[in-house]
Tab-separated table of C-alpha atoms in Angstrom:
chain	number	residue	atom	x	y	z
A	17	MET	CA	128.289	73.391	100.091
A	18	LYS	CA	125.850	70.772	101.439
A	19	LYS	CA	126.993	71.470	105.008
A	20	LYS	CA	126.366	75.168	104.537
A	21	GLN	CA	122.933	74.547	103.010
A	22	ASP	CA	122.028	72.200	105.882
A	23	SER	CA	123.031	74.972	108.283
A	24	VAL	CA	120.731	77.382	106.488
A	25	ASN	CA	117.880	74.872	106.533
A	26	ASN	CA	118.364	74.291	110.244
A	27	THR	CA	118.343	78.014	110.841
A	28	GLU	CA	115.136	78.344	108.845
A	29	MET	CA	113.508	75.506	110.803
A	30	GLY	CA	114.632	77.126	114.039
A	31	ARG	CA	113.046	80.391	112.997
A	32	ARG	CA	109.849	78.686	111.938
A	33	GLY	CA	109.779	76.850	115.236
A	34	PHE	CA	110.134	80.109	117.100
A	35	LEU	CA	107.340	81.714	115.097
A	36	LYS	CA	105.127	78.693	115.713
A	37	ARG	CA	105.802	78.866	119.446
A	38	THR	CA	105.023	82.570	119.321
A	39	VAL	CA	101.584	81.923	117.843
A	40	LEU	CA	100.817	79.249	120.430
A	41	ALA	CA	101.923	81.531	123.234
A	42	SER	CA	99.844	84.333	121.773
A	43	ALA	CA	96.741	82.186	121.822
A	44	ALA	CA	97.285	81.199	125.438
A	45	ILE	CA	98.384	84.505	126.868
A	46	CYS	CA	96.901	87.954	126.393
A	47	ILE	CA	99.088	90.633	127.906
A	48	ALA	CA	98.369	94.335	127.687
A	49	PRO	CA	101.432	96.300	128.844
A	50	ILE	CA	100.367	98.794	131.471
A	51	LEU	CA	101.157	102.457	131.117
A	52	GLU	CA	103.858	102.469	133.793
A	53	LYS	CA	105.873	99.761	132.029
A	54	VAL	CA	105.682	101.508	128.671
A	55	THR	CA	106.725	104.790	130.261
A	56	ALA	CA	109.651	103.052	131.927
A	57	ALA	CA	110.760	101.560	128.619
A	58	GLU	CA	110.505	104.957	126.920
A	59	LYS	CA	112.625	106.467	129.661
A	60	SER	CA	115.185	103.702	129.185
A	61	ILE	CA	115.445	104.493	125.477
A	62	THR	CA	115.459	108.272	125.548
A	63	GLY	CA	116.827	108.971	129.021
A	64	LYS	CA	113.711	110.932	129.969
A	65	SER	CA	110.046	110.359	130.563
A	66	PRO	CA	107.690	111.091	127.643
A	67	VAL	CA	105.938	114.416	127.846
A	68	SER	CA	102.264	114.634	126.882
A	69	ALA	CA	102.609	111.419	124.911
A	70	THR	CA	99.662	109.115	124.328
A	71	VAL	CA	100.712	105.512	124.783
A	72	PHE	CA	98.661	102.709	123.296
A	73	PRO	CA	98.775	99.327	125.053
A	74	VAL	CA	99.429	96.582	122.565
A	75	SER	CA	98.245	93.011	123.022
A	76	ILE	CA	100.854	90.351	122.363
A	77	ALA	CA	98.335	88.370	120.314
A	78	ALA	CA	97.657	91.301	117.976
A	79	VAL	CA	101.254	92.345	117.400
A	80	ARG	CA	102.461	88.832	116.711
A	81	THR	CA	99.840	88.100	114.104
A	82	GLN	CA	101.708	86.783	111.090
A	83	ARG	CA	101.364	87.338	107.385
A	84	THR	CA	102.698	85.455	104.405
A	85	LEU	CA	104.784	87.011	101.674
A	86	GLY	CA	105.191	84.978	98.519
A	87	SER	CA	104.008	81.467	97.756
A	88	GLY	CA	105.307	78.015	96.923
A	89	LYS	CA	109.059	77.758	97.434
A	90	ALA	CA	109.193	81.537	97.871
A	91	VAL	CA	106.855	81.633	100.891
A	92	PHE	CA	108.041	83.829	103.750
A	93	THR	CA	106.138	84.128	107.050
A	94	VAL	CA	106.762	87.309	109.048
A	95	SER	CA	105.055	89.558	111.556
A	96	ALA	CA	102.049	91.455	110.197
A	97	MET	CA	104.013	94.695	110.480
A	98	GLY	CA	107.738	95.145	110.017
A	99	PHE	CA	110.137	97.861	111.122
A	100	GLY	CA	111.789	100.230	108.646
A	101	CYS	CA	115.246	100.987	110.031
A	102	MET	CA	116.381	103.752	107.659
A	103	GLY	CA	115.261	106.624	109.869
A	104	LEU	CA	117.317	105.432	112.817
A	105	ASN	CA	120.263	107.306	111.349
A	106	HIS	CA	119.527	108.343	107.762
A	107	HIS	CA	117.410	111.053	106.075
A	108	ARG	CA	115.170	111.743	109.079
A	109	SER	CA	116.804	114.671	110.891
A	110	GLN	CA	118.241	114.174	114.360
A	111	SER	CA	118.600	110.573	115.472
A	112	PRO	CA	119.050	108.862	118.831
A	113	ASP	CA	122.472	107.473	119.704
A	114	GLU	CA	123.291	103.858	118.884
A	115	LYS	CA	122.430	102.544	122.355
A	116	ALA	CA	118.978	104.134	122.168
A	117	CYS	CA	118.412	102.683	118.695
A	118	THR	CA	119.430	99.260	119.938
A	119	ARG	CA	117.002	99.448	122.847
A	120	LEU	CA	114.188	100.490	120.509
A	121	ILE	CA	114.849	97.544	118.186
A	122	HIS	CA	114.831	95.232	121.194
A	123	GLU	CA	111.483	96.702	122.267
A	124	ALA	CA	110.127	95.991	118.779
A	125	ILE	CA	111.326	92.385	118.974
A	126	GLU	CA	109.734	91.900	122.375
A	127	ARG	CA	106.454	93.113	120.879
A	128	GLY	CA	106.614	90.463	118.180
A	129	VAL	CA	108.187	92.264	115.193
A	130	THR	CA	110.189	89.762	113.136
A	131	LEU	CA	111.020	91.727	109.960
A	132	PHE	CA	113.592	94.528	109.986
A	133	ASP	CA	114.388	96.436	106.798
A	134	THR	CA	117.667	98.146	105.953
A	135	ALA	CA	119.888	98.786	102.893
A	136	GLU	CA	123.467	99.291	101.824
A	137	SER	CA	122.679	102.896	100.871
A	138	TYR	CA	121.267	104.069	104.216
A	139	GLY	CA	124.354	106.001	105.197
A	140	TYR	CA	126.477	103.568	103.150
A	141	HIS	CA	126.804	100.568	105.483
A	142	LYS	CA	126.130	102.633	108.629
A	143	ASN	CA	122.510	101.565	108.997
A	144	GLU	CA	123.339	97.929	108.321
A	145	LYS	CA	126.051	97.954	110.975
A	146	LEU	CA	123.720	99.686	113.450
A	147	VAL	CA	121.007	97.094	112.851
A	148	GLY	CA	123.541	94.270	112.979
A	149	GLU	CA	124.745	95.339	116.410
A	150	ALA	CA	121.178	95.633	117.683
A	151	LEU	CA	120.231	92.172	116.426
A	152	LYS	CA	123.132	90.333	118.032
A	153	GLY	CA	121.693	87.437	119.981
A	154	TYR	CA	118.341	87.689	118.194
A	155	ALA	CA	119.238	86.080	114.848
A	156	ASP	CA	117.046	83.068	115.578
A	157	ARG	CA	114.027	85.266	116.304
A	158	VAL	CA	113.966	87.726	113.407
A	159	PHE	CA	114.668	88.217	109.712
A	160	VAL	CA	116.502	91.174	108.218
A	161	SER	CA	116.164	92.440	104.657
A	162	SER	CA	118.661	94.559	102.765
A	163	LYS	CA	119.021	95.942	99.247
A	164	PHE	CA	121.436	96.153	96.340
A	165	GLY	CA	121.561	98.123	93.108
A	166	HIS	CA	122.663	101.694	93.787
A	167	LYS	CA	126.064	102.575	92.383
A	168	PHE	CA	128.787	103.692	94.774
A	169	VAL	CA	132.357	104.746	94.041
A	170	ASN	CA	134.626	104.873	97.091
A	171	GLY	CA	131.580	104.961	99.320
A	172	VAL	CA	129.936	107.859	97.492
A	173	ARG	CA	126.598	107.371	95.751
A	174	VAL	CA	126.557	108.003	92.013
A	175	ASN	CA	123.008	109.339	91.875
A	176	ALA	CA	122.634	109.172	88.123
A	177	GLU	CA	123.484	105.455	87.854
A	178	GLU	CA	122.388	102.059	89.124
A	179	ASP	CA	124.447	98.872	89.223
A	180	SER	CA	122.793	95.454	89.314
A	181	THR	CA	125.581	93.602	87.548
A	182	PRO	CA	126.191	90.123	88.984
A	183	SER	CA	129.533	91.160	90.446
A	184	ASN	CA	128.006	94.122	92.266
A	185	ILE	CA	125.051	92.078	93.554
A	186	ARG	CA	127.495	89.576	95.035
A	187	ARG	CA	129.715	92.301	96.467
A	188	VAL	CA	126.776	94.006	98.174
A	189	CYS	CA	125.491	90.682	99.489
A	190	GLU	CA	128.816	89.836	101.112
A	191	ASN	CA	129.083	93.308	102.609
A	192	SER	CA	125.529	93.121	103.968
A	193	LEU	CA	126.110	89.722	105.549
A	194	ARG	CA	129.264	91.025	107.205
A	195	ASN	CA	127.707	94.317	108.329
A	196	LEU	CA	124.636	92.592	109.761
A	197	GLY	CA	126.561	89.729	111.320
A	198	VAL	CA	124.319	87.044	109.830
A	199	GLU	CA	124.905	84.005	107.631
A	200	THR	CA	121.742	84.485	105.606
A	201	LEU	CA	119.638	87.497	104.592
A	202	GLY	CA	115.908	86.997	105.004
A	203	MET	CA	115.170	89.191	101.973
A	204	PHE	CA	117.406	90.813	99.371
A	205	TYR	CA	115.772	93.512	97.243
A	206	GLN	CA	116.909	95.194	94.064
A	207	HIS	CA	116.686	98.812	95.240
A	208	ARG	CA	116.032	100.299	91.819
A	209	ALA	CA	115.972	98.811	88.335
A	210	ASP	CA	119.226	98.956	86.370
A	211	PRO	CA	118.467	99.808	82.715
A	212	ASN	CA	121.803	98.330	81.663
A	213	THR	CA	121.338	94.906	83.273
A	214	PRO	CA	118.454	92.694	82.091
A	215	ILE	CA	116.198	91.650	84.965
A	216	GLU	CA	116.698	88.022	83.878
A	217	VAL	CA	120.410	88.355	84.696
A	218	VAL	CA	119.539	89.844	88.076
A	219	ALA	CA	117.093	87.016	88.807
A	220	GLU	CA	119.636	84.365	87.821
A	221	THR	CA	122.224	85.901	90.136
A	222	VAL	CA	119.963	86.059	93.174
A	223	GLY	CA	118.800	82.545	92.362
A	224	GLU	CA	122.411	81.415	92.710
A	225	LEU	CA	122.699	83.264	96.044
A	226	ILE	CA	119.583	81.454	97.267
A	227	LYS	CA	121.096	78.081	96.291
A	228	GLU	CA	124.289	79.051	98.104
A	229	GLY	CA	122.316	79.810	101.261
A	230	LYS	CA	123.299	83.474	101.396
A	231	ILE	CA	119.732	84.743	101.011
A	232	LEU	CA	116.381	83.123	101.674
A	233	HIS	CA	114.173	85.260	99.428
A	234	TRP	CA	114.372	88.150	97.023
A	235	GLY	CA	112.295	91.027	95.749
A	236	MET	CA	112.363	94.302	93.844
A	237	CYS	CA	111.519	97.914	94.566
A	238	GLU	CA	109.566	100.350	92.410
A	239	VAL	CA	109.302	98.166	89.302
A	240	ASN	CA	106.452	97.727	86.859
A	241	ALA	CA	104.277	94.677	86.232
A	242	GLU	CA	106.170	93.573	83.112
A	243	THR	CA	109.493	93.488	84.964
A	244	ILE	CA	107.940	91.499	87.807
A	245	ARG	CA	106.594	88.881	85.378
A	246	ARG	CA	109.948	88.516	83.635
A	247	ALA	CA	111.847	88.179	86.916
A	248	HIS	CA	109.344	85.777	88.457
A	249	LYS	CA	109.753	83.325	85.549
A	250	ILE	CA	113.483	83.016	86.271
A	251	CYS	CA	113.483	83.016	90.080
A	252	PRO	CA	110.221	83.239	92.086
A	253	VAL	CA	109.811	86.687	93.629
A	254	THR	CA	108.714	86.779	97.264
A	255	ALA	CA	107.897	90.477	97.683
A	256	ILE	CA	107.668	93.820	95.933
A	257	GLN	CA	108.578	96.896	97.952
A	258	SER	CA	107.172	100.195	96.698
A	259	GLU	CA	105.757	103.357	98.183
A	260	TYR	CA	102.051	103.022	98.925
A	261	HIS	CA	99.738	105.129	101.063
A	262	PHE	CA	96.738	107.455	100.750
A	263	MET	CA	98.801	110.070	98.929
A	264	HIS	CA	100.450	107.637	96.510
A	265	ARG	CA	98.311	104.780	95.193
A	266	THR	CA	100.051	104.144	91.874
A	267	VAL	CA	100.413	100.388	92.495
A	268	GLU	CA	96.614	100.147	92.335
A	269	GLU	CA	96.583	101.857	88.950
A	270	ASN	CA	99.573	100.313	87.156
A	271	GLY	CA	98.644	96.685	87.804
A	272	VAL	CA	101.447	95.916	90.267
A	273	LEU	CA	99.209	95.158	93.252
A	274	ALA	CA	96.875	93.042	91.122
A	275	LEU	CA	99.823	91.123	89.672
A	276	CYS	CA	101.183	90.422	93.151
A	277	GLU	CA	97.816	88.900	94.030
A	278	GLU	CA	97.751	86.897	90.796
A	279	LEU	CA	101.259	85.468	91.192
A	280	GLY	CA	101.178	85.036	94.972
A	281	ILE	CA	103.801	87.716	95.632
A	282	GLY	CA	103.795	89.726	98.855
A	283	PHE	CA	103.738	93.513	98.948
A	284	VAL	CA	105.760	95.608	101.400
A	285	PRO	CA	104.832	99.323	101.399
A	286	TYR	CA	107.707	101.592	102.367
A	287	SER	CA	107.038	105.061	103.764
A	288	PRO	CA	103.463	103.955	104.603
A	289	LEU	CA	102.956	107.204	106.529
A	290	ASN	CA	104.351	109.326	103.675
A	291	ARG	CA	107.624	110.009	105.490
A	292	GLY	CA	105.779	110.906	108.676
A	293	PHE	CA	103.396	113.398	107.110
A	294	LEU	CA	100.258	111.286	107.532
A	295	GLY	CA	101.020	110.891	111.223
A	296	GLY	CA	99.802	114.453	111.633
A	297	MET	CA	102.894	115.911	113.333
A	298	ILE	CA	104.290	117.892	110.375
A	299	ASN	CA	103.121	121.343	109.305
A	300	GLU	CA	104.359	124.118	107.020
A	301	TYR	CA	106.607	125.482	109.778
A	302	THR	CA	108.409	122.193	110.425
A	303	LEU	CA	112.174	122.532	110.046
A	304	PHE	CA	114.067	119.583	108.603
A	305	ASP	CA	117.734	118.991	109.387
A	306	ALA	CA	119.690	120.400	106.445
A	307	THR	CA	122.459	117.809	106.877
A	308	ASN	CA	120.389	114.646	107.366
A	309	ASP	CA	116.854	114.907	106.031
A	310	ASN	CA	115.940	114.482	102.381
A	311	ARG	CA	112.406	115.765	102.970
A	312	GLN	CA	113.630	119.349	102.690
A	313	THR	CA	114.429	118.657	99.021
A	314	LEU	CA	111.174	116.912	98.133
A	315	PRO	CA	108.474	118.945	96.326
A	316	ARG	CA	105.750	117.474	98.533
A	317	PHE	CA	107.449	118.776	101.682
A	318	GLN	CA	107.707	122.394	100.666
A	319	PRO	CA	105.613	124.759	102.866
A	320	GLU	CA	102.969	125.457	100.211
A	321	ALA	CA	102.472	121.770	99.475
A	322	ILE	CA	102.332	120.863	103.157
A	323	ARG	CA	99.725	123.549	103.742
A	324	ALA	CA	97.529	122.192	100.939
A	325	ASN	CA	98.005	118.521	101.782
A	326	THR	CA	97.145	119.036	105.440
A	327	ARG	CA	93.508	118.768	104.370
A	328	ILE	CA	94.127	115.055	103.817
A	329	VAL	CA	95.413	114.653	107.359
A	330	GLU	CA	92.326	116.452	108.627
A	331	VAL	CA	90.089	113.934	106.851
A	332	LEU	CA	91.992	111.049	108.433
A	333	ASN	CA	91.851	112.709	111.824
A	334	ALA	CA	88.097	113.217	111.572
A	335	PHE	CA	87.631	109.543	110.671
A	336	GLY	CA	89.864	108.288	113.463
A	337	ARG	CA	88.663	110.616	116.198
A	338	THR	CA	85.172	109.087	116.278
A	339	ARG	CA	86.711	105.608	116.510
A	340	GLY	CA	89.371	106.299	119.099
A	341	ILE	CA	92.321	105.829	116.759
A	342	THR	CA	95.032	108.175	115.505
A	343	THR	CA	95.678	109.271	111.951
A	344	ALA	CA	98.749	107.020	111.775
A	345	GLN	CA	96.646	104.055	112.866
A	346	VAL	CA	93.984	104.900	110.284
A	347	VAL	CA	96.604	104.882	107.527
A	348	LEU	CA	98.294	101.650	108.605
A	349	ALA	CA	95.004	99.869	109.265
A	350	TRP	CA	93.738	100.900	105.817
A	351	LEU	CA	96.813	99.339	104.203
A	352	MET	CA	96.543	96.134	106.190
A	353	ASN	CA	92.836	95.824	105.455
A	354	LYS	CA	93.400	96.280	101.700
A	355	LYS	CA	95.054	92.906	101.150
A	356	PRO	CA	96.177	90.069	103.446
A	357	PHE	CA	99.575	89.903	101.731
A	358	ILE	CA	100.506	93.516	102.569
A	359	VAL	CA	103.128	94.012	105.304
A	360	PRO	CA	103.915	97.704	105.935
A	361	ILE	CA	107.285	98.708	107.399
A	362	PRO	CA	106.862	102.050	109.202
A	363	GLY	CA	109.930	103.396	110.939
A	364	THR	CA	110.294	105.462	114.078
A	365	THR	CA	112.792	106.504	116.743
A	366	LYS	CA	110.207	106.690	119.545
A	367	LEU	CA	108.713	103.890	121.605
A	368	SER	CA	105.366	105.680	121.844
A	369	HIS	CA	105.128	105.755	118.043
A	370	LEU	CA	106.172	102.100	117.828
A	371	GLU	CA	103.352	101.198	120.197
A	372	GLU	CA	100.944	103.391	118.239
A	373	ASN	CA	101.889	101.815	114.925
A	374	LEU	CA	101.659	98.230	116.149
A	375	ARG	CA	98.224	98.852	117.620
A	376	ALA	CA	96.990	99.206	114.028
A	377	CYS	CA	97.362	95.420	113.679
A	378	ASP	CA	94.219	95.109	115.811
A	379	ILE	CA	92.022	97.390	113.733
A	380	VAL	CA	89.457	95.907	111.377
A	381	LEU	CA	87.744	98.249	108.932
A	382	THR	CA	84.517	97.345	107.173
A	383	ALA	CA	84.144	97.564	103.416
A	384	GLU	CA	81.932	100.619	103.963
A	385	GLU	CA	84.571	102.314	106.093
A	386	MET	CA	87.272	101.587	103.538
A	387	ALA	CA	85.127	103.082	100.782
A	388	GLU	CA	84.278	106.096	102.928
A	389	LEU	CA	87.934	106.787	103.619
A	390	GLU	CA	89.055	106.372	100.035
A	391	LYS	CA	86.301	108.579	98.670
A	392	ALA	CA	86.989	111.357	101.165
A	393	VAL	CA	90.738	111.370	100.535
A	394	ALA	CA	90.411	111.057	96.752
A	395	ALA	CA	88.347	114.252	96.704
A	396	ILE	CA	91.434	116.224	97.799
A	397	PRO	CA	94.129	116.676	95.128
A	398	VAL	CA	97.669	115.867	96.266
A	399	VAL	CA	100.042	118.813	95.806
A	400	GLY	CA	103.705	118.237	94.966
A	401	SER	CA	105.686	115.304	93.567
A	402	ARG	CA	107.075	112.731	95.965
A	403	TYR	CA	110.602	112.889	94.455
A	404	ASP	CA	112.728	115.290	92.454
A	405	ALA	CA	113.030	114.705	88.713
A	406	LEU	CA	116.178	112.531	88.911
A	407	GLN	CA	114.824	110.154	91.547
A	408	GLU	CA	111.434	110.026	89.881
A	409	SER	CA	113.125	108.941	86.646
A	410	LYS	CA	114.349	105.792	88.396
A	411	ILE	CA	110.795	104.608	89.101
A	412	GLN	CA	109.507	102.213	86.458
A	413	LYS	CA	106.212	103.336	84.959
């Protein structure tokens, strides 16, 4: 056991050393990739040159800015923006082939991204295996997070139930390690709360996995402040992952964001662009793949709701246009300017969008600009729920 723990510690030190070297290199070198190189990389990924695509040069120093999730023994230093891997093959319509996905992940790594987010349930092991293949040879440069808690029977999701029993947590952990080809998970999240398993039992189990060197840190998704407090007392929580963007600001209202600040817990917003909507490329005529896109089932992505909510995108566009930034950059910059412990994890299948997203790390908004944005968006009512009734019932209030 000691030998295995020493191996984990050495790996952690190696990663920290790499991150430290990255910062030093960033301070000494400022490289802005020229348009031709970005276009060439896009062609390498997709097999064709981008058409009418705006490409945003990204400085190495900006992209590799780091942020800290957690505190004390639970501290976790990662890139200021992570990469959400779900959409590479799951719930986001047509996807690139595996080679293209691998090249995109490599492009993200070269631009300084060190946190990649996946889960057992993203195509049941498929996304983990895809990410694992892409990260071969890069284990000392990045961290990968995965999730447990959904119930599966013979590989089929039981939508009405969750399973965070100790045996299932351990089973998922072993599967994730094998699928990803790593010895240790950077982060292991409870995907949704299990009403039948006390959070103290969950925390004790992940605490044991940390001692065994199988995970470095842990967190929870879509839980309330009371649950976070209870879990944190048993095993320090490093990060909370919940949906957070201009169209869903519940964590500001239910005390979760404030509690994270109080306890020194990081916050990782998933779907920071509201499943692509706030990027400005979706309208009421957008067709979603019936076989691989859950947006077609979501109330907020029905034509009438999209038509009404487009007014929010127009506000963001008007704000960004006078500052030379896109709506996606406005949204991501707003999140990153809210709190220093927020690390968004937008996903994409396009290099141009990756470049666009990462450029938001450079943007500093004044307190006046933040207030202006929030006031303008708050004046427009959001139409449509973000989930159907069953999925919404799994979110702790």
